mmCIF file of C-alpha atoms in Angstrom:
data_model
loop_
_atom_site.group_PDB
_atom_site.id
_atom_site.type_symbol
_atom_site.label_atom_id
_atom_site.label_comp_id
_atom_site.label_asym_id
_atom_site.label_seq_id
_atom_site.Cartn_x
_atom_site.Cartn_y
_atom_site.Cartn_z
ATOM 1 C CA UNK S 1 27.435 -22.189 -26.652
ATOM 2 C CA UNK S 2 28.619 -19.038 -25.212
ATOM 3 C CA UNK S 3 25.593 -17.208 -23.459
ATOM 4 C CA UNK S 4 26.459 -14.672 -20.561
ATOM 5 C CA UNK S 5 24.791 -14.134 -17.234
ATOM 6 C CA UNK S 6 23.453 -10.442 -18.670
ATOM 7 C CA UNK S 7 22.046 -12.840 -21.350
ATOM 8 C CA UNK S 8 20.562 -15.032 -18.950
ATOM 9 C CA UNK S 9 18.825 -12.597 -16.575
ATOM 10 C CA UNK S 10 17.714 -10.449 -19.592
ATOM 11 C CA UNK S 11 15.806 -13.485 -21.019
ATOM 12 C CA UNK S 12 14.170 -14.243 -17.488
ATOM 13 C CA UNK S 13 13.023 -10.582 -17.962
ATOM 14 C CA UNK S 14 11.857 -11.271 -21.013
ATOM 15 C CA UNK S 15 9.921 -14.314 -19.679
ATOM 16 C CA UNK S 16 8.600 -12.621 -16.771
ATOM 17 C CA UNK S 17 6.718 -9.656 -18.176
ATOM 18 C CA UNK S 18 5.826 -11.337 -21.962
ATOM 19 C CA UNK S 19 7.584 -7.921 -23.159
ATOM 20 C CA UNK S 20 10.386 -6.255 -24.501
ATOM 21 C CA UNK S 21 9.155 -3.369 -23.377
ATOM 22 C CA UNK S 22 8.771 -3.648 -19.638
ATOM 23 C CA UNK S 23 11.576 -5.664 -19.606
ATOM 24 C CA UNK S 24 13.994 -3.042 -20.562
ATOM 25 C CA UNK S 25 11.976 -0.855 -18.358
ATOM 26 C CA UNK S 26 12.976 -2.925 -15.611
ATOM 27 C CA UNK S 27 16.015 -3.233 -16.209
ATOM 28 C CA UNK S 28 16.732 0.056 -16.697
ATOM 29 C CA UNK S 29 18.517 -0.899 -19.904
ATOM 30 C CA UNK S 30 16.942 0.789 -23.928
ATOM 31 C CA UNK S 31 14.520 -0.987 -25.548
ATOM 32 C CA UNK S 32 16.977 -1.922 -28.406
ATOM 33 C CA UNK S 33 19.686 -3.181 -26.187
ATOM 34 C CA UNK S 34 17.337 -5.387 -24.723
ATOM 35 C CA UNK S 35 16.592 -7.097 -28.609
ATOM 36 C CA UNK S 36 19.807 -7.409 -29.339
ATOM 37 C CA UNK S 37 20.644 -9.471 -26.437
ATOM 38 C CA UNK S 38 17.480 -11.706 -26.819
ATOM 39 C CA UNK S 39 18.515 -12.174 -30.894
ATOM 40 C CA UNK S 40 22.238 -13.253 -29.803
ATOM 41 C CA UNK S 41 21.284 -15.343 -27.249
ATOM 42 C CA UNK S 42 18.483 -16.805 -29.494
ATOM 43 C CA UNK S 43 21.112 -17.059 -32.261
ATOM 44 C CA UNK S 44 22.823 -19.437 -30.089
ATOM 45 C CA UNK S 45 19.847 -22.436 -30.166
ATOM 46 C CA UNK S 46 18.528 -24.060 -33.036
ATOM 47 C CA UNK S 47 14.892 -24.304 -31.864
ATOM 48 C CA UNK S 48 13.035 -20.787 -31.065
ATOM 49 C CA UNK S 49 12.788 -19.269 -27.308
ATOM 50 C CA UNK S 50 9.809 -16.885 -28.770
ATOM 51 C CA UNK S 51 7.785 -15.868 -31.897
ATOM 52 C CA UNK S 52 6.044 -12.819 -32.187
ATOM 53 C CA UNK S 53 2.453 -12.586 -33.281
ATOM 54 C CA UNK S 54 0.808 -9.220 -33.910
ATOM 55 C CA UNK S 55 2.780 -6.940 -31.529
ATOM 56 C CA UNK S 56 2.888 -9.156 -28.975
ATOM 57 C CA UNK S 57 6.144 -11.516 -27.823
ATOM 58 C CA UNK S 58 5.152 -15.237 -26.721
ATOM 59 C CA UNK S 59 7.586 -17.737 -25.258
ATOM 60 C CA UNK S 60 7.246 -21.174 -26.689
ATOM 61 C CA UNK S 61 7.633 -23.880 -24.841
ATOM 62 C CA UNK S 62 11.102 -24.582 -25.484
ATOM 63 C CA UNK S 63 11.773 -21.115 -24.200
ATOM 64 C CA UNK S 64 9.910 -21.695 -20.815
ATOM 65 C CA UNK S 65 12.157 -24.661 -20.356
ATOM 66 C CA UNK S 66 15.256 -22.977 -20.778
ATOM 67 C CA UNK S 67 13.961 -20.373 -18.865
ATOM 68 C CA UNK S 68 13.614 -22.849 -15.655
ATOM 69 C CA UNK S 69 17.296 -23.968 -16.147
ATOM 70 C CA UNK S 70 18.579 -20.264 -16.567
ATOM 71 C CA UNK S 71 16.925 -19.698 -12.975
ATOM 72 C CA UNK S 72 18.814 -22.657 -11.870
ATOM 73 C CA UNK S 73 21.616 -20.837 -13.381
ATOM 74 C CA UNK S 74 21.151 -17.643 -11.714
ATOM 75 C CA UNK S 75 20.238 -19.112 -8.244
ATOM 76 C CA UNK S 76 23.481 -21.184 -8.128
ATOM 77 C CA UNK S 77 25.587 -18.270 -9.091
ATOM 78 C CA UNK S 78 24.152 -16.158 -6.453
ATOM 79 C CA UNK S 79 24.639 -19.004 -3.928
ATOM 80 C CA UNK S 80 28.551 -18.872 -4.614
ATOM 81 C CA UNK S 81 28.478 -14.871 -3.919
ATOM 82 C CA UNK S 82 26.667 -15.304 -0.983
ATOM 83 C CA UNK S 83 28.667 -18.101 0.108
ATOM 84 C CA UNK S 84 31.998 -15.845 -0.932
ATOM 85 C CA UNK S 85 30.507 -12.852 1.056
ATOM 86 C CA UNK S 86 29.490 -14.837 3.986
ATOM 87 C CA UNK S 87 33.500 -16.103 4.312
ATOM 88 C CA UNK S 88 34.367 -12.234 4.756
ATOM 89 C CA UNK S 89 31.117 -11.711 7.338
ATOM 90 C CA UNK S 90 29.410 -10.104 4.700
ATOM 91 C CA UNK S 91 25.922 -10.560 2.909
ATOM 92 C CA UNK S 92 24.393 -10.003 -0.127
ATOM 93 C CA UNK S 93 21.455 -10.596 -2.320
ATOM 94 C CA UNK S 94 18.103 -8.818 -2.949
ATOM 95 C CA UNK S 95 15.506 -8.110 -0.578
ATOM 96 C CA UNK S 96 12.405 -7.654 -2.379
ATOM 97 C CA UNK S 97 9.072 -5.532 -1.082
ATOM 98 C CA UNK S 98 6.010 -3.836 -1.999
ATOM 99 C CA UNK S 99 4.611 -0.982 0.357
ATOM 100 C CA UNK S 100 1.108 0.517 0.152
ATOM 101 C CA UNK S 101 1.311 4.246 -0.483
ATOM 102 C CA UNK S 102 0.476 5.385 3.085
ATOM 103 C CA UNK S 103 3.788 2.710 3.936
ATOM 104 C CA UNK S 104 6.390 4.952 2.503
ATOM 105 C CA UNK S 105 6.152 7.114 6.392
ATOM 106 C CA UNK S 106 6.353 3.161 8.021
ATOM 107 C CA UNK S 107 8.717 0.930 6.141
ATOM 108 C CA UNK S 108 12.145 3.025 5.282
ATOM 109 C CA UNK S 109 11.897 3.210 9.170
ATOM 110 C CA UNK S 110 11.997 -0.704 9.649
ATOM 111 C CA UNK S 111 14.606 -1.202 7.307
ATOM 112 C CA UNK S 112 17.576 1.712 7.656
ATOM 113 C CA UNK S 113 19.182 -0.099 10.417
ATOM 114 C CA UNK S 114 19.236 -3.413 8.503
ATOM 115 C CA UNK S 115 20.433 -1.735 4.859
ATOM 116 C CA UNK S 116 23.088 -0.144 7.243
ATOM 117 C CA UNK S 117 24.382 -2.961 8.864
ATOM 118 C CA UNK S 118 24.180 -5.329 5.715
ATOM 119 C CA UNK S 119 25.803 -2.735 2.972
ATOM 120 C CA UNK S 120 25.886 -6.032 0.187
ATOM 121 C CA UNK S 121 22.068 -5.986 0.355
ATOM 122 C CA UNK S 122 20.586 -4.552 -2.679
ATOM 123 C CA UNK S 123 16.803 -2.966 -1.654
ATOM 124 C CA UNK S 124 13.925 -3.277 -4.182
ATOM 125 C CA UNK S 125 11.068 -1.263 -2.683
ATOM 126 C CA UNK S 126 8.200 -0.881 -4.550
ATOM 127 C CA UNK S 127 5.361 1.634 -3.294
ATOM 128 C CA UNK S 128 1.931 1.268 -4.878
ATOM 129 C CA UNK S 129 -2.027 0.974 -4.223
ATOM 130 C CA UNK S 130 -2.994 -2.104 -2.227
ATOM 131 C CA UNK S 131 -4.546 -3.808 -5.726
ATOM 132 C CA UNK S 132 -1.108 -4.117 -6.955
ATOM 133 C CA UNK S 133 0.830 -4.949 -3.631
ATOM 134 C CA UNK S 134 -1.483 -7.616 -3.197
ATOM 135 C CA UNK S 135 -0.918 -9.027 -7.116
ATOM 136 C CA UNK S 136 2.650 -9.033 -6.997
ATOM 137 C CA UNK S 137 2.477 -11.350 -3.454
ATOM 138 C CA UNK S 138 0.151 -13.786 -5.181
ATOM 139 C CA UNK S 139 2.439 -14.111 -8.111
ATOM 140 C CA UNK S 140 5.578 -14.527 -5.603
ATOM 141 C CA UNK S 141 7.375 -11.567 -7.480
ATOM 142 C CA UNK S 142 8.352 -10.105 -4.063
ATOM 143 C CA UNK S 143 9.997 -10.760 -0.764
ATOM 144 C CA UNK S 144 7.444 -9.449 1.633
ATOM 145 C CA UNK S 145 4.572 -6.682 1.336
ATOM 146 C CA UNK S 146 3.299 -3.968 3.907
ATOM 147 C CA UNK S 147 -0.490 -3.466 3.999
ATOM 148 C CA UNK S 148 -2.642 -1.798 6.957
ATOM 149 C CA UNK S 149 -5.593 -4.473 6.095
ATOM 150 C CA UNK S 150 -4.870 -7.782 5.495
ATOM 151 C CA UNK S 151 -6.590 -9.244 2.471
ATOM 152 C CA UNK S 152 -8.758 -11.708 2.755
ATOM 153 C CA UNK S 153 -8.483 -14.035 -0.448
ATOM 154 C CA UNK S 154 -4.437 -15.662 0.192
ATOM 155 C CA UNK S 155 -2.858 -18.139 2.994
ATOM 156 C CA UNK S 156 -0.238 -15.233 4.514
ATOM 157 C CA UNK S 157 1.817 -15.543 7.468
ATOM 158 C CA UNK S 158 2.540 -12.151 9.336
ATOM 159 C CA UNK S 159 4.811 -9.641 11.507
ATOM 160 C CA UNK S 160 3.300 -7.129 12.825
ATOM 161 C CA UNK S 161 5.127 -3.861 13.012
ATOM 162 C CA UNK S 162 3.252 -1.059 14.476
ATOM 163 C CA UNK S 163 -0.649 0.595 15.132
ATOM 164 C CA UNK S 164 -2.257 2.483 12.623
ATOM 165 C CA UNK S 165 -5.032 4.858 13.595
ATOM 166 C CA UNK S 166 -7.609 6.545 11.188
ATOM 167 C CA UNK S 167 -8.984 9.955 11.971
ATOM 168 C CA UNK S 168 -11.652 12.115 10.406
ATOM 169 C CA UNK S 169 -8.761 15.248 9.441
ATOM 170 C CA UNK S 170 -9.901 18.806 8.336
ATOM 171 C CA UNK S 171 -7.482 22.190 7.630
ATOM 172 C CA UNK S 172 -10.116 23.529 10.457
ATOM 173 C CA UNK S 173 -12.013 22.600 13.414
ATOM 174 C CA UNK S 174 -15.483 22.416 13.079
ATOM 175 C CA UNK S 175 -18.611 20.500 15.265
ATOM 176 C CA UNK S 176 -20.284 19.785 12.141
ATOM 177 C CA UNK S 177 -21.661 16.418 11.648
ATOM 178 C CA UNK S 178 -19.548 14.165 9.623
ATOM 179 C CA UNK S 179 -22.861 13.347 7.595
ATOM 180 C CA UNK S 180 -22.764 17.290 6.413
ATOM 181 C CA UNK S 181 -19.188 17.438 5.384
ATOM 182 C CA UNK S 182 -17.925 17.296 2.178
ATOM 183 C CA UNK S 183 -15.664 13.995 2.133
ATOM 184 C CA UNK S 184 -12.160 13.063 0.234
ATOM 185 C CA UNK S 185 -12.620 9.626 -0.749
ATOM 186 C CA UNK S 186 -9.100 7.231 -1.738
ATOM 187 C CA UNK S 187 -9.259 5.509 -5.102
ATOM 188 C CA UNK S 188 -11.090 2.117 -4.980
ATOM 189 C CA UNK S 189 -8.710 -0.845 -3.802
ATOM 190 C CA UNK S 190 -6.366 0.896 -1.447
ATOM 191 C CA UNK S 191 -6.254 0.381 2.059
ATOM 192 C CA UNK S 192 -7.277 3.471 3.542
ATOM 193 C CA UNK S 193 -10.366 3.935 1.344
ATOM 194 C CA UNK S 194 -11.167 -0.012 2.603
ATOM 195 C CA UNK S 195 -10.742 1.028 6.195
ATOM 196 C CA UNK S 196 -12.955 4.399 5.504
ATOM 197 C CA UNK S 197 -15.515 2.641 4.071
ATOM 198 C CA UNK S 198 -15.874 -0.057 6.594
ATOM 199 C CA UNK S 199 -16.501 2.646 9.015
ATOM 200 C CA UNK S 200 -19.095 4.510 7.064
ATOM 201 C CA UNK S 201 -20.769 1.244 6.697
ATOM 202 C CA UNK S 202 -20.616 0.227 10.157
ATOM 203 C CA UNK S 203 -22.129 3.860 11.178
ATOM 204 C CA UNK S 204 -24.362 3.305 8.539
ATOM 205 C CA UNK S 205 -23.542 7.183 7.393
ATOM 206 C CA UNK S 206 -24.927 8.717 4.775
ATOM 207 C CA UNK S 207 -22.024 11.121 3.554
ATOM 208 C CA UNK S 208 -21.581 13.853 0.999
ATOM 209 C CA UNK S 209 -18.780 12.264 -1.504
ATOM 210 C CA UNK S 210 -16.826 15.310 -2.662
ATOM 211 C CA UNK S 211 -14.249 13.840 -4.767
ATOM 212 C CA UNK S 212 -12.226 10.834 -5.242
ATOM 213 C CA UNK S 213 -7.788 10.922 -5.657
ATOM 214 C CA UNK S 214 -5.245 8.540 -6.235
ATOM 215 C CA UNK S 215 -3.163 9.219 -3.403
ATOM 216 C CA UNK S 216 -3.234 9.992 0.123
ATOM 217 C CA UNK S 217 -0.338 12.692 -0.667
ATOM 218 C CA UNK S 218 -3.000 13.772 -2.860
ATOM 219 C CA UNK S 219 -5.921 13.910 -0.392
ATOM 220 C CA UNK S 220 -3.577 15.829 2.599
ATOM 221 C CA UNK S 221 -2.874 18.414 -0.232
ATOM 222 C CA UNK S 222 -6.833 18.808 -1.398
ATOM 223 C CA UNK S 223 -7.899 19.271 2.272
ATOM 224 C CA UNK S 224 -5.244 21.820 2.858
ATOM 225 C CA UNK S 225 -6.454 23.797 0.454
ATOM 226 C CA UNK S 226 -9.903 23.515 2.084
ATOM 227 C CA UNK S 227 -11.736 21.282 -0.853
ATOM 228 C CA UNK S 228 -12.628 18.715 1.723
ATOM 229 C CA UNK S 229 -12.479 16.451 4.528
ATOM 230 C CA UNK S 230 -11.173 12.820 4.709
ATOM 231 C CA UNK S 231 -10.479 9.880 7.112
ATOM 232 C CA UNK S 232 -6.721 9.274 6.970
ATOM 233 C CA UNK S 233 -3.776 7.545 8.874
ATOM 234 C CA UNK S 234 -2.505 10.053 11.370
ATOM 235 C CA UNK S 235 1.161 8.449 10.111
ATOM 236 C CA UNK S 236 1.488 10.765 7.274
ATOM 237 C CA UNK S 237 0.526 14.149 8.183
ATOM 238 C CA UNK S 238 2.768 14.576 11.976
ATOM 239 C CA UNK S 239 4.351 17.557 10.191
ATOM 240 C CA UNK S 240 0.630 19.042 9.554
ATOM 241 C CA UNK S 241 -0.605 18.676 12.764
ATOM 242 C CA UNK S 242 2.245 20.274 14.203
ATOM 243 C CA UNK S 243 1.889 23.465 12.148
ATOM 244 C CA UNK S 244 -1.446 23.835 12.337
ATOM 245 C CA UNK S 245 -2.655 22.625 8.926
ATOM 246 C CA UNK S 246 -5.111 20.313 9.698
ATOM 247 C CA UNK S 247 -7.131 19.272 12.508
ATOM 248 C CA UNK S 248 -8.234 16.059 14.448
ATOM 249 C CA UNK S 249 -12.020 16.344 14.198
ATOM 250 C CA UNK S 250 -13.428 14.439 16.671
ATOM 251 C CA UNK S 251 -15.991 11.930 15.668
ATOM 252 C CA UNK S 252 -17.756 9.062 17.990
ATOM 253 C CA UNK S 253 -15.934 5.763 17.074
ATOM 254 C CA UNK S 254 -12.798 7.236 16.516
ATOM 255 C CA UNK S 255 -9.801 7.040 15.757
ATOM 256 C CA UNK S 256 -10.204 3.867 13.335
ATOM 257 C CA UNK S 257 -7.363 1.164 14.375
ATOM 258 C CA UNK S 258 -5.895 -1.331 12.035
ATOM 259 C CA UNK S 259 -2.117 -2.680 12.024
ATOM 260 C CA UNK S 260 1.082 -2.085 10.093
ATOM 261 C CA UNK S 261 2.034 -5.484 9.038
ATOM 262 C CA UNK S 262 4.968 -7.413 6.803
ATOM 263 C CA UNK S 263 3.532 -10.621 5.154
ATOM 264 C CA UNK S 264 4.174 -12.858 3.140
ATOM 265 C CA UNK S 265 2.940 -16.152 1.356
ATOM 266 C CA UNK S 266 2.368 -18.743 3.995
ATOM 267 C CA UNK S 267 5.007 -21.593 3.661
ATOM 268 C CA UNK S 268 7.362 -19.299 1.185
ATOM 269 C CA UNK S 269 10.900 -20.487 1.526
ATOM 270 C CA UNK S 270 12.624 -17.121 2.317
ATOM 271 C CA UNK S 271 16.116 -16.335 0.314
ATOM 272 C CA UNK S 272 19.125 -15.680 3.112
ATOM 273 C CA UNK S 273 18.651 -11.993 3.210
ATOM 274 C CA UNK S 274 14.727 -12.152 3.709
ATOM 275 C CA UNK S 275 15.097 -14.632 6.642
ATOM 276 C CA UNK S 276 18.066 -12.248 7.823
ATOM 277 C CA UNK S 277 15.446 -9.188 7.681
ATOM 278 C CA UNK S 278 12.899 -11.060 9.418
ATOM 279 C CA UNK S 279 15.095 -12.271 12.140
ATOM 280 C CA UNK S 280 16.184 -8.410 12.237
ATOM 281 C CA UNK S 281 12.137 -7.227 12.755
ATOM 282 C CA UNK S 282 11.715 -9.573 15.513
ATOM 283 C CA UNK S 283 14.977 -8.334 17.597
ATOM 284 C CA UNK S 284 14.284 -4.731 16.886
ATOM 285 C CA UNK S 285 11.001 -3.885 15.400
ATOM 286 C CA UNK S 286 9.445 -2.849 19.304
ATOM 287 C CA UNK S 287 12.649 -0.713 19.999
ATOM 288 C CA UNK S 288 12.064 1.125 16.430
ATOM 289 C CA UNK S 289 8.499 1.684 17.026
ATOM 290 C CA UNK S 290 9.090 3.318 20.184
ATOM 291 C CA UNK S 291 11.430 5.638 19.133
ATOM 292 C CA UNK S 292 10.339 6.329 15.566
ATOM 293 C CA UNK S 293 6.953 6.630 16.268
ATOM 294 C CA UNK S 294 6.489 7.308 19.633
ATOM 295 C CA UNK S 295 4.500 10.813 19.446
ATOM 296 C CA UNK S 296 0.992 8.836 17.447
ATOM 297 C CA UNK S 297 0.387 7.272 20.822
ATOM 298 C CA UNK S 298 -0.930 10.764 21.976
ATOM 299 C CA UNK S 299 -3.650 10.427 19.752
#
């Protein structure tokens, strides 16, 4: 036999996301590449590692079990680089995370000073709705993942990294009643429409539900151009307040608090470079927080 470690981590791919498709996606590689590599490794056992029915790829059993000892493969090689590196003071490896949307303004924050000082680290920063943060912890495809709310259904353990306060946010000031306002509602499943919605409930408000985006990006940029209100984190729109493009309307029970927080799957055994990271957070996450973020505690 005379597979190759490209051959190796291709087929994990493969195995991992049931698709050609995604796989080279992934991998940033062409969808054809990606076949012939799966047909030459293939070529090299006598018993399939998939069949195709319909459209769709399926690994056969055989194929899951080499796929286990290919990981062992994989993990051992990566052990002897880190082991290499560590000889020269150096580390490397993959630190894997998935940010809620509203994150991106929190986490590149919490992790410059450790990509810095660890330059053999390769970052994998995914930033997505809450729905799919929360999948990709429960199928242990990531390191750690940043959420505002913590959900409810897995065993986690926690760091937390930093306040997060929700405010009722207009392009004007008004005293109108947040019951006769015309409201900017998050998609369903991400953390700031959760937190909204738990307020509304709790006020037991009856609101005027204007229209509903994807994206809190999305939602700064509708009420800017005056097609609504919305309760938002007061993390991404500093700039906006400064100049003047939207307002803090005041509202009783106000601001909402929740917490910036890095978890992760309670008992995970963390890789070298996540237990680096997390030893990191805990030296210097209060130190970034004050002078990152300093100017929200005004509010």
């Amino acid at each position: 036999m005379n597979y190759t470690l490209n051959q190796l981590q291709i087929f994990l791919k493969i195995v991992e996301t049931e698709s050609i498709t995604k796989a080279a996606e992934e991998l940033h590689l062409t969808q054809p590449a990606v076949s012939i590599q799966l047909k030459n490794f293939q070529d090299q056992f006598d018993i399939p590692l998939t069949e195709v029915l319909g459209r769709k790829i399926h690994i056969t059993d055989f194929g899951r079990e080499i796929a286990v000892s290919a990981e062992n493969i994989i993990y051992q090689v990566n052990a002897i680089n880190n082991k290499t590196l560590a000889y020269k003071g150096q580390m490397t490896g993959k630190l894997k995370i998935a940010v809620v949307s509203t994150g991106k303004y929190v986490m590149p924050y919490f992790l410059s000073g450790f990509m810095h000082k660890n330059n053999g680290v390769q970052l994998n920063m995914d930033v997505t709705n809450k729905s799919k943060v929360i999948e990709s912890l429960e199928k242990n495809e990531i390191d750690f993942a940043l959420v505002s709310i913590l959900p409810a259904a897995i065993n986690i353990e926690k760091i937390d990294l930093l306040p997060n306060k929700l405010f009722l946010i207009g392009n004007e000031k008004t005293n109108s009643n947040i019951e006769d306002l015309p409201l900017i509602f998050r998609e369903k499943g991400s953390g700031t429409r959760q937190a909204m919605e738990q307020f509304i409930q709790k006020k037991k408000l009856s609101v005027l539900k204007k229209m509903e985006l994807s994206t809190n990006e999305a939602v700064k940029q509708a009420i800017i151009a005056g097609l609504g209100y919305s309760i938002m984190p007061i993390i991404g729109i500093k700039n906006e307040l400064m100049n003047k493009q939207l307002f803090i309307i005041p509202v009783k029970g106000m601001p909402v608090k929740t917490t910036w927080s890095l978890i992760w799957l309670k008992g995970k055994k963390h890789s070298p470079v996540a237990e680096a990271y997390l030893h990191y957070l805990k030296q210097e996450k209060n130190q970034i927080a004050r002078e990152i973020f300093s100017w929200s505690e005004k509010y």
